Coordinates of C-alpha atoms in Angstrom, one line a residue:
M1 CA -12.7 39.3 -11.9
F2 CA -10.9 38.0 -14.9
E3 CA -8.5 39.7 -17.2
K4 CA -9.7 38.8 -20.7
I5 CA -7.2 38.3 -23.5
D6 CA -7.9 37.2 -27.1
V7 CA -5.0 35.5 -29.0
S8 CA -4.8 34.0 -32.5
G9 CA -2.4 31.2 -33.4
Y10 CA 0.1 29.1 -31.5
T11 CA 2.9 31.6 -31.4
E12 CA 0.8 34.4 -29.8
F13 CA -0.7 31.8 -27.5
G14 CA 2.7 30.7 -26.2
Q15 CA 3.9 34.2 -25.7
T16 CA 0.8 35.1 -23.8
I17 CA 0.9 32.0 -21.6
S18 CA 4.6 32.7 -20.7
H19 CA 3.9 36.2 -19.7
C20 CA 0.8 35.3 -17.6
L21 CA 2.6 32.5 -15.8
K22 CA 5.7 34.7 -15.1
D23 CA 3.3 37.2 -13.5
G24 CA 1.9 34.5 -11.3
K25 CA -1.6 34.5 -12.8
Q26 CA -4.0 31.6 -12.9
V27 CA -4.7 31.0 -16.6
F28 CA -7.8 29.6 -18.2
I29 CA -8.0 29.0 -22.0
Y30 CA -11.0 28.6 -24.2
F31 CA -9.9 27.2 -27.6
V32 CA -12.1 27.8 -30.6
G33 CA -12.0 28.0 -34.4
D34 CA -11.2 31.2 -36.1
R35 CA -14.0 33.7 -36.4
V36 CA -15.2 35.6 -39.5
D37 CA -17.5 38.5 -38.7
G38 CA -17.6 37.4 -35.1
K39 CA -18.7 33.9 -35.8
S40 CA -16.6 30.7 -35.8
W41 CA -16.5 28.3 -38.7
C42 CA -17.0 25.6 -36.1
P43 CA -20.7 24.9 -35.2
D44 CA -19.8 23.5 -31.8
C45 CA -17.8 26.6 -31.1
V46 CA -20.7 28.8 -32.0
K47 CA -22.8 26.8 -29.5
S48 CA -20.3 27.2 -26.7
D49 CA -19.7 30.9 -27.5
S50 CA -23.4 31.4 -26.7
Y51 CA -22.9 30.5 -23.0
M52 CA -19.2 31.1 -22.2
D53 CA -19.6 34.9 -21.5
D54 CA -22.4 34.1 -19.0
V55 CA -20.2 31.4 -17.3
L56 CA -17.3 33.9 -17.0
K57 CA -19.6 36.5 -15.4
Q58 CA -20.8 33.9 -12.9
A59 CA -17.3 32.8 -12.1
S60 CA -16.1 36.4 -11.6
S61 CA -17.9 36.5 -8.3
I62 CA -15.7 33.6 -7.0
D63 CA -12.9 34.8 -4.7
A64 CA -9.5 33.8 -6.1
K65 CA -6.2 33.5 -4.4
K66 CA -4.3 35.1 -7.3
P67 CA -5.1 37.1 -10.4
R68 CA -7.0 35.2 -13.1
V69 CA -6.8 35.4 -16.9
F70 CA -9.4 34.1 -19.4
I71 CA -7.8 33.6 -22.8
T72 CA -9.8 33.0 -25.9
C73 CA -7.5 31.3 -28.3
L74 CA -8.3 31.0 -32.0
V75 CA -6.7 27.8 -33.3
G76 CA -7.0 28.5 -37.0
D77 CA -9.4 28.1 -39.9
R78 CA -10.9 24.7 -40.6
D79 CA -7.9 23.4 -42.8
T80 CA -5.3 24.6 -40.3
W81 CA -7.1 23.0 -37.4
K82 CA -7.7 19.7 -39.2
N83 CA -4.0 19.4 -40.1
P84 CA -2.5 16.6 -37.9
V85 CA 0.7 18.7 -37.3
N86 CA -1.3 21.7 -36.0
P87 CA 0.7 22.7 -32.9
F88 CA -2.4 22.9 -30.7
R89 CA -3.0 19.2 -31.6
K90 CA 0.7 18.1 -31.5
E91 CA 2.0 20.2 -28.6
L92 CA -1.0 20.5 -26.4
G93 CA -2.8 17.3 -27.3
L94 CA -6.1 19.0 -28.2
K95 CA -8.4 16.6 -30.0
S96 CA -11.4 18.8 -30.6
I97 CA -12.8 22.3 -30.4
P98 CA -14.2 23.9 -28.5
S99 CA -12.0 23.0 -25.6
F100 CA -11.5 24.6 -22.2
M101 CA -8.9 24.2 -19.5
E102 CA -7.1 25.7 -16.6
Y103 CA -3.5 25.7 -17.9
G104 CA -1.7 22.5 -16.8
N105 CA -5.0 20.8 -15.8
K106 CA -7.6 18.6 -17.5
V107 CA -9.0 19.7 -20.8
L108 CA -12.8 19.8 -21.3
D109 CA -13.3 18.9 -24.9
E110 CA -16.4 19.4 -27.1
D111 CA -18.0 16.3 -25.6
D112 CA -17.5 17.4 -22.0
L113 CA -17.8 21.2 -22.3
T114 CA -21.1 22.5 -21.0
P115 CA -22.0 25.7 -19.0
E116 CA -22.0 23.6 -15.8
S117 CA -18.7 21.9 -16.4
A118 CA -17.0 25.1 -17.3
L119 CA -18.3 26.8 -14.2
K120 CA -17.3 23.8 -12.1
T121 CA -13.8 24.0 -13.5
L122 CA -13.5 27.7 -12.7
S123 CA -14.8 27.2 -9.2
D124 CA -12.9 24.0 -8.3
V125 CA -9.5 25.3 -9.2
T126 CA -9.9 28.6 -7.4
G127 CA -11.2 26.8 -4.3
G128 CA -14.4 28.8 -4.4
T129 CA -18.0 27.8 -4.6
V130 CA -20.7 28.9 -6.9

């Protein structure tokens, strides 16, 4: 099972990550554009949203060695995201959205993020199999 947390913006993201790591949790983050009426302004994020819930359900059956958290992080509206000094770009090195990662490991960006790659990431880092 995964604890699911939704955060908006870099400050809330940082606070949540700190809390989760302090508690010894394994942290996965799904970065997407802000949503209006439940739908992101980013077309690629809308596409990945369509399968990420199913991927998370499949991965929930994998035995994990420690508690796991799945954070959906809203990175801002289009103008905020496109700003070169956006902290998600500057501090984390994100180049595109959607992006997905286990905190501290390789980022899957929009070109690499598929249902299969997300599920593989979730199973590889937990040492489980799908």
